[in-house]
Short mmCIF file of C-alpha atoms in Angstrom, two decimals:
data_model
loop_
_atom_site.label_atom_id
_atom_site.label_comp_id
_atom_site.label_asym_id
_atom_site.label_seq_id
_atom_site.Cartn_x
_atom_site.Cartn_y
_atom_site.Cartn_z
CA MET A 1 29.22 -8.31 9.39
CA ARG A 2 29.48 -10.24 6.71
CA THR A 3 27.24 -9.46 3.40
CA VAL A 4 24.38 -12.38 3.28
CA SER A 5 26.36 -12.55 -0.57
CA ASP A 6 28.27 -14.84 1.77
CA ARG A 7 26.31 -18.23 1.27
CA ASN A 8 28.63 -20.61 3.36
CA SER A 9 28.76 -18.14 6.26
CA PRO A 10 26.43 -18.85 9.88
CA TYR A 11 25.23 -15.37 9.79
CA ARG A 12 24.21 -16.36 6.15
CA ARG A 13 21.91 -19.60 6.86
CA GLY A 14 19.96 -17.45 9.87
CA VAL A 15 18.11 -19.20 12.37
CA ASN A 16 14.35 -20.17 13.07
CA ILE A 17 11.77 -17.70 13.46
CA SER A 18 8.09 -18.67 14.27
CA ALA A 19 4.89 -17.74 13.05
CA ARG A 20 3.77 -15.84 15.87
CA THR A 21 7.07 -13.90 16.05
CA LEU A 22 6.89 -12.83 12.74
CA ASN A 23 2.79 -11.45 13.09
CA ARG A 24 4.38 -9.88 16.52
CA THR A 25 7.11 -8.04 14.52
CA TYR A 26 5.09 -7.24 11.15
CA LEU A 27 1.97 -5.49 13.50
CA ARG A 28 4.77 -3.54 15.30
CA ARG A 29 6.77 -2.16 11.84
CA GLN A 30 3.09 -1.80 10.50
CA LEU A 31 1.96 0.76 13.20
CA LEU A 32 -0.91 -1.98 14.37
CA LEU A 33 0.51 -3.12 17.08
CA ASP A 34 1.43 -0.01 19.52
CA ASP A 35 0.04 3.45 19.68
CA VAL A 36 2.39 5.20 18.15
CA ALA A 37 2.07 9.37 18.22
CA LEU A 38 3.33 10.18 14.83
CA THR A 39 2.22 13.10 12.42
CA VAL A 40 0.66 11.95 9.11
CA PRO A 41 3.22 12.29 6.74
CA GLU A 42 5.42 10.23 9.42
CA ALA A 43 3.30 7.53 9.43
CA VAL A 44 2.98 7.75 5.73
CA GLY A 45 6.96 8.02 5.50
CA HIS A 46 7.41 4.99 7.42
CA LEU A 47 5.11 2.79 5.50
CA VAL A 48 6.56 3.93 2.56
CA ALA A 49 3.07 3.52 0.92
CA VAL A 50 -0.54 3.64 1.89
CA GLN A 51 -3.02 2.13 -0.69
CA ALA A 52 -5.44 4.23 -1.88
CA GLN A 53 -7.54 2.38 -5.06
CA GLU A 54 -10.33 3.50 -2.83
CA VAL A 55 -10.54 6.80 -2.13
CA ASP A 56 -11.61 6.57 1.46
CA ALA A 57 -9.30 3.70 2.50
CA PRO A 58 -6.21 5.56 3.40
CA TYR A 59 -8.17 7.63 6.20
CA VAL A 60 -9.56 4.10 7.73
CA GLY A 61 -5.85 2.75 7.57
CA LEU A 62 -4.49 5.83 9.18
CA TRP A 63 -7.25 5.93 11.73
CA THR A 64 -6.50 2.60 12.71
CA ARG A 65 -2.71 3.25 12.99
CA LEU A 66 -2.51 6.77 14.46
CA PRO A 67 -4.27 7.66 17.83
CA GLY A 68 -6.12 10.61 17.53
CA PHE A 69 -6.16 10.50 13.71
CA THR A 70 -9.29 12.69 12.07
CA HIS A 71 -10.02 13.49 8.66
CA GLU A 72 -8.58 16.80 8.38
CA ARG A 73 -5.39 15.45 9.35
CA LEU A 74 -4.84 13.87 5.92
CA THR A 75 -6.76 16.22 4.13
CA ALA A 76 -4.36 18.74 5.55
CA ALA A 77 -1.25 16.86 4.26
CA LEU A 78 -2.82 16.38 0.83
CA GLU A 79 -3.21 19.98 0.54
CA ASP A 80 -0.30 21.27 1.52
CA ARG A 81 1.80 18.49 -0.66
CA SER A 82 3.57 16.85 2.18
CA VAL A 83 1.67 13.87 1.00
CA VAL A 84 0.95 13.15 -2.54
CA ARG A 85 -1.60 10.45 -4.40
CA GLY A 86 -0.49 8.89 -7.78
CA GLY A 87 0.20 5.60 -9.28
CA LEU A 88 3.22 3.49 -7.55
CA LEU A 89 3.22 0.39 -5.91
CA ARG A 90 1.96 -2.01 -8.40
CA GLY A 91 0.84 0.08 -10.80
CA THR A 92 -1.56 1.01 -8.44
CA GLN A 93 -3.01 4.20 -6.29
CA HIS A 94 -0.91 5.06 -3.58
CA LEU A 95 -0.31 7.73 -0.95
CA THR A 96 3.43 8.44 -0.15
CA THR A 97 5.28 12.02 0.72
CA GLY A 98 6.19 14.41 -1.58
CA ALA A 99 9.84 13.74 -0.80
CA ASP A 100 9.50 10.40 -0.88
CA TYR A 101 7.41 9.97 -4.16
CA ARG A 102 10.72 11.86 -5.93
CA TRP A 103 12.61 8.18 -5.88
CA LEU A 104 9.96 6.27 -5.35
CA ARG A 105 8.13 6.47 -8.69
CA PRO A 106 10.91 7.02 -11.01
CA LEU A 107 12.53 3.55 -9.40
CA LEU A 108 9.15 1.48 -9.81
CA ARG A 109 8.64 3.21 -13.21
CA ALA A 110 12.06 1.88 -14.45
CA GLY A 111 10.92 -1.13 -13.92
CA MET A 112 7.57 -1.10 -14.77
CA GLY A 113 8.00 -1.82 -18.89
CA ALA A 114 4.70 -1.79 -20.74
CA ALA A 115 2.70 -3.14 -18.19
CA GLY A 116 -0.83 -1.88 -17.54
CA LEU A 117 -1.28 -1.08 -21.31
CA SER A 118 -2.43 -4.09 -23.00
CA ALA A 119 -5.69 -2.97 -22.61
CA PHE A 120 -5.17 -0.22 -24.95
CA ARG A 121 -2.80 -1.42 -27.79
CA LYS A 122 -5.03 -1.61 -30.62
CA GLN A 123 -5.85 2.29 -29.84
CA ILE A 124 -2.62 3.54 -29.71
CA ALA A 125 -1.42 0.91 -31.96
CA GLY A 126 0.76 3.04 -34.05
CA LEU A 127 1.72 5.56 -32.14
CA GLU A 128 4.93 6.26 -30.07
CA LEU A 129 4.87 6.33 -26.69
CA ASP A 130 6.77 8.93 -26.49
CA ASP A 131 4.85 11.40 -28.48
CA ILE A 132 1.81 10.59 -26.72
CA ALA A 133 3.78 12.02 -22.96
CA ALA A 134 5.02 14.55 -24.58
CA ALA A 135 2.02 16.05 -25.53
CA ALA A 136 0.18 14.84 -22.23
CA ALA A 137 3.05 16.68 -20.81
CA ALA A 138 2.41 20.05 -22.84
CA ALA A 139 -1.09 20.19 -22.39
CA LEU A 140 -0.71 19.73 -18.68
CA ALA A 141 2.29 22.50 -18.23
CA GLY A 142 1.50 24.54 -15.17
CA ARG A 143 -2.17 23.26 -14.67
CA THR A 144 -4.44 20.78 -13.03
CA MET A 145 -6.72 19.12 -15.19
CA THR A 146 -9.43 16.19 -14.91
CA ARG A 147 -8.65 13.00 -16.20
CA PRO A 148 -11.10 13.64 -19.00
CA GLN A 149 -10.09 16.87 -19.79
CA LEU A 150 -6.65 15.48 -20.79
CA ALA A 151 -8.31 12.75 -22.44
CA LYS A 152 -9.98 15.91 -24.80
CA ALA A 153 -6.72 17.88 -25.13
CA LEU A 154 -4.87 14.23 -26.85
CA GLY A 155 -7.82 13.53 -28.97
CA GLU A 156 -7.59 16.89 -30.83
CA ARG A 157 -3.50 16.14 -30.86
CA PHE A 158 -4.49 12.56 -32.45
CA PRO A 159 -7.52 12.27 -33.97
CA GLY A 160 -9.43 9.56 -34.87
CA ARG A 161 -8.05 7.85 -31.51
CA GLU A 162 -9.71 7.03 -28.71
CA SER A 163 -9.10 9.67 -26.32
CA ILE A 164 -9.29 7.94 -22.92
CA ALA A 165 -6.98 5.36 -24.52
CA LEU A 166 -4.59 7.93 -25.18
CA ALA A 167 -4.62 9.65 -21.33
CA TRP A 168 -4.33 6.14 -20.08
CA ALA A 169 -1.18 5.55 -21.99
CA ALA A 170 -0.16 9.08 -21.00
CA GLN A 171 -0.41 8.51 -17.38
CA HIS A 172 1.50 5.33 -17.37
CA GLN A 173 4.10 7.55 -19.46
CA LEU A 174 4.43 10.33 -17.37
CA SER A 175 4.70 10.65 -13.69
CA LEU A 176 1.33 12.31 -12.47
CA ILE A 177 0.35 12.94 -9.28
CA HIS A 178 -3.72 13.55 -8.64
CA PRO A 179 -3.91 16.61 -6.46
CA PRO A 180 -6.93 17.40 -4.19
CA PRO A 181 -9.92 17.77 -4.18
CA SER A 182 -9.12 14.03 -6.11
CA GLY A 183 -8.22 11.64 -3.06
CA ILE A 184 -9.84 13.83 -0.29
CA TRP A 185 -12.60 12.41 2.32
CA ARG A 186 -15.98 10.96 0.53
CA ARG A 187 -14.73 13.07 -2.69
CA ARG A 188 -16.10 11.00 -5.87
CA GLY A 189 -15.77 12.52 -9.51
CA HIS A 190 -13.60 12.71 -11.87
CA VAL A 191 -9.65 12.75 -11.04
CA HIS A 192 -7.81 15.12 -11.02
CA VAL A 193 -4.30 15.09 -12.69
CA ALA A 194 -0.63 17.10 -12.70
CA LEU A 195 2.65 16.94 -13.84
CA ALA A 196 4.72 15.38 -10.32
CA THR A 197 7.38 18.11 -11.03
CA ASP A 198 4.93 20.40 -11.14
CA TRP A 199 3.27 19.79 -8.04
CA LEU A 200 6.33 19.26 -5.84
CA GLY A 201 8.17 22.13 -7.60
CA GLY A 202 11.09 20.38 -8.65
CA PRO A 203 12.74 17.10 -10.84
CA LEU A 204 12.76 13.83 -9.57
CA SER A 205 15.01 11.49 -8.71
CA SER A 206 17.28 10.83 -11.86
CA SER A 207 19.34 7.82 -10.44
CA PRO A 208 16.62 6.33 -7.62
CA SER A 209 18.42 4.03 -4.73
CA PRO A 210 16.46 0.15 -5.06
CA GLU A 211 18.51 -0.42 -1.69
CA GLU A 212 16.74 2.63 -0.25
CA LEU A 213 13.43 0.36 -1.67
CA VAL A 214 14.72 -3.03 0.30
CA ARG A 215 15.93 -0.67 3.64
CA ARG A 216 12.23 1.19 3.39
CA TYR A 217 10.07 -1.86 2.61
CA LEU A 218 11.69 -4.08 5.47
CA ALA A 219 11.63 -1.53 7.86
CA SER A 220 7.75 -1.55 7.82
CA CYS A 221 7.27 -4.85 6.30
CA GLY A 222 9.96 -7.31 7.68
CA PRO A 223 11.41 -9.52 7.43
CA ALA A 224 10.84 -10.63 4.41
CA THR A 225 11.44 -13.05 1.14
CA ALA A 226 12.79 -12.12 -2.36
CA ALA A 227 9.36 -13.10 -3.51
CA ASP A 228 7.61 -10.82 -0.56
CA LEU A 229 9.79 -7.57 -2.04
CA GLN A 230 8.10 -8.27 -5.44
CA ALA A 231 4.80 -8.67 -4.60
CA TRP A 232 4.95 -5.42 -2.54
CA SER A 233 7.02 -3.63 -5.22
CA GLY A 234 5.75 -5.16 -8.42
CA LEU A 235 9.56 -5.16 -8.97
CA ARG A 236 11.01 -8.84 -10.62
CA ARG A 237 14.92 -9.31 -10.07
CA GLN A 238 15.57 -7.79 -6.91
CA ARG A 239 17.48 -10.90 -5.44
CA PRO A 240 20.71 -9.61 -6.03
CA VAL A 241 20.08 -6.63 -4.78
CA LEU A 242 19.43 -8.31 -1.28
CA ASP A 243 22.54 -10.48 -1.83
CA SER A 244 24.63 -7.39 -1.78
CA MET A 245 23.71 -5.58 0.95
CA ARG A 246 24.48 -6.15 4.66
CA LEU A 247 21.20 -8.34 6.23
CA ARG A 248 20.19 -9.92 8.65
CA VAL A 249 18.75 -13.55 7.12
CA TYR A 250 16.07 -15.61 9.12
CA ARG A 251 14.45 -18.36 8.23
CA ASP A 252 10.33 -19.56 8.86
CA ALA A 253 8.83 -22.80 9.86
CA THR A 254 9.41 -23.88 5.71
CA GLY A 255 12.94 -23.00 5.60
CA ARG A 256 12.87 -19.69 3.56
CA GLU A 257 14.88 -16.97 3.71
CA LEU A 258 13.63 -13.90 5.45
CA TYR A 259 15.68 -10.79 4.90
CA ASP A 260 15.95 -8.07 7.73
CA LEU A 261 18.03 -4.93 8.87
CA PRO A 262 20.41 -6.02 10.91
CA GLU A 263 19.47 -3.20 13.25
CA LEU A 264 15.87 -3.75 13.83
CA GLU A 265 14.44 -6.15 16.70
CA LEU A 266 11.98 -8.83 16.65
CA ALA A 267 8.69 -8.35 18.77
CA ASP A 268 8.23 -10.52 21.74
CA PRO A 269 5.48 -13.35 19.97
CA ASP A 270 3.59 -13.05 23.31
CA LEU A 271 2.44 -9.51 23.35
CA PRO A 272 -1.21 -8.71 23.10
CA ALA A 273 -2.27 -7.60 19.74
CA PRO A 274 -5.47 -5.13 19.74
CA VAL A 275 -8.66 -5.63 17.75
CA ARG A 276 -7.82 -3.56 14.50
CA PHE A 277 -10.14 -3.06 11.45
CA LEU A 278 -8.25 -2.41 8.31
CA PRO A 279 -10.14 -0.91 4.99
CA ASP A 280 -10.03 -2.86 1.94
CA PHE A 281 -6.51 -3.25 -0.17
CA ASP A 282 -4.60 -2.27 2.73
CA ASN A 283 -0.90 -3.02 2.34
CA ALA A 284 -1.48 -4.66 5.71
CA VAL A 285 -2.61 -8.04 3.42
CA LEU A 286 -1.10 -7.52 0.19
CA SER A 287 2.82 -6.86 1.56
CA HIS A 288 3.77 -10.32 0.80
CA ALA A 289 3.46 -13.34 -1.72
CA ASP A 290 3.18 -15.53 1.59
CA ARG A 291 0.44 -13.75 3.80
CA GLY A 292 0.75 -16.45 6.18
CA ARG A 293 1.91 -13.70 8.53
CA ILE A 294 -1.21 -12.35 8.88
CA ILE A 295 -4.22 -14.50 7.21
CA LEU A 296 -4.55 -18.09 9.25
CA SER A 297 -5.45 -20.23 6.36
CA ASP A 298 -6.11 -20.75 2.68
CA ALA A 299 -9.81 -20.73 3.32
CA ASP A 300 -9.80 -17.17 5.08
CA ARG A 301 -7.55 -15.91 2.39
CA ALA A 302 -9.89 -16.78 -0.47
CA VAL A 303 -12.84 -15.02 1.52
CA VAL A 304 -10.35 -11.82 1.88
CA CYS A 305 -9.08 -12.02 -1.61
CA PRO A 306 -12.07 -13.94 -3.33
CA GLY A 307 -10.75 -11.93 -7.26
CA TYR A 308 -7.77 -10.66 -8.96
CA SER A 309 -9.10 -6.58 -8.03
CA ILE A 310 -10.85 -7.39 -4.44
CA VAL A 311 -9.98 -7.02 -1.37
CA ARG A 312 -12.31 -6.49 1.11
CA PRO A 313 -11.93 -5.04 4.24
CA THR A 314 -11.07 -7.17 7.19
CA PHE A 315 -10.34 -7.17 11.17
CA LEU A 316 -7.68 -8.62 13.01
CA VAL A 317 -7.83 -10.57 16.68
CA ASP A 318 -4.58 -11.83 18.41
CA GLY A 319 -3.11 -9.98 15.14
CA PHE A 320 -4.50 -11.96 12.79
CA VAL A 321 -7.46 -11.52 9.72
CA ALA A 322 -10.36 -12.77 11.96
CA GLY A 323 -13.01 -11.78 9.26
CA THR A 324 -14.51 -9.10 7.06
CA TRP A 325 -16.65 -5.94 7.65
CA SER A 326 -18.90 -3.71 5.00
CA ILE A 327 -21.38 -0.92 5.00
CA ARG A 328 -24.59 -1.91 4.54
CA PRO A 329 -28.09 -0.35 4.95
CA GLY A 330 -28.80 0.64 8.49
CA ALA A 331 -25.35 -1.15 9.44
CA LEU A 332 -21.58 -1.74 9.82
CA GLU A 333 -21.80 -5.36 9.51
CA VAL A 334 -18.66 -7.16 10.93
CA VAL A 335 -18.34 -10.97 9.73
CA ALA A 336 -15.92 -13.25 11.74
CA PHE A 337 -14.69 -16.71 10.09
CA ARG A 338 -15.25 -18.25 13.32
CA ASP A 339 -16.41 -17.77 16.63
CA LEU A 340 -14.59 -14.90 18.53
CA PRO A 341 -12.99 -15.16 21.61
CA ASP A 342 -14.13 -11.70 23.02
CA ALA A 343 -17.05 -10.36 20.84
CA ALA A 344 -17.22 -7.43 23.30
CA ALA A 345 -13.82 -6.23 22.15
CA VAL A 346 -14.31 -6.09 18.55
CA HIS A 347 -17.90 -4.74 18.91
CA ALA A 348 -16.03 -2.06 20.78
CA GLU A 349 -13.31 -1.26 18.17
CA ALA A 350 -16.89 -1.49 15.41
CA LEU A 351 -18.09 1.05 17.03
CA ARG A 352 -15.34 3.61 17.10
CA LEU A 353 -15.07 2.71 13.19
CA LEU A 354 -18.67 3.54 12.97
CA ALA A 355 -18.22 7.17 14.62
CA PHE A 356 -14.91 7.32 12.11
CA LEU A 357 -16.77 6.38 9.15
CA GLN A 358 -19.69 9.03 9.76
CA LEU A 359 -22.29 6.97 8.58
CA PRO A 360 -26.10 8.38 8.95
CA ASP A 361 -27.93 8.88 12.31
CA GLY A 362 -29.51 5.42 13.21
CA THR A 363 -26.51 2.95 11.75
CA GLU A 364 -25.35 0.00 14.31
CA VAL A 365 -23.09 -2.47 14.55
CA ARG A 366 -23.86 -6.09 13.51
CA VAL A 367 -21.16 -8.42 14.31
CA ARG A 368 -22.49 -12.43 13.82
CA THR A 369 -20.15 -15.80 12.32
CA ALA A 370 -20.29 -16.95 8.78
#
């Protein structure tokens, strides 16, 4: 098999792939097409990283993907450290397996640069980031602290500086886990932090593989473009890595090159897709620069992502985002973008979600069209 770096090969030119084939393939790889019996660490490992900006979101995200999932299964995985929570893709909170964190965090950190520190530039001006990191590491060695406790310790070490800015700078520089009780279902309050090397009981990778990142991304999100990989990971200039690997290349309806692992098959475009409810910020919606494989129109996307830091909870009908849902006083409200072909199926799945959310007695499901 030729590598895709041979730009004149027929293998490089690829074959066209329809939008519906792309959708069904993506759903299958996101564990949203079939009921697959996996443990929580196995599912998180397959997905590489599960969005956890909102505390309860990964619970809902795994519930919609794993048959028989319960809150206790994810809580147990966080407590036994087989799954951990920390700043990963795009600098945002994600769950990943403890084993994957060891290579994923160093790889992402190396490509992060100073991104995310601009808001604190004035507060830390004149200080060396390495000095802040060293002071934080010394304070955290062998213990878990809340973020305010870490900020207080750094404020004492660097008097006259805004302590919370110092804590954010330390979190940017260091590999930190947010251990339980942070990240537990319905748990709010101060975020806890611990050194990843302490929490995981060993060092992180000194030579993380970008090729491994590509393989894992394509296994859960492919086929995908180089721009898609960047949108998902936050890492730039990954095209040379893609071109150096033995990958299959397809083309979408616009002629864009979609990379994929050669051993993986495409899904049948005529497969039925069940109704699925996704939490806010779910990576099924965020994992591509072009979200057309799961969101049908720009107008729909504007409702789902109305601002830079807002990604609303959604639901899928026939494999595509068909509307949003939210918790209102006395109701789980489901709002469809347009008339639903099978409103009863949406209502039935919403009732399952209602039970999982453990909302107060008397809460009802309301389904309407915008």
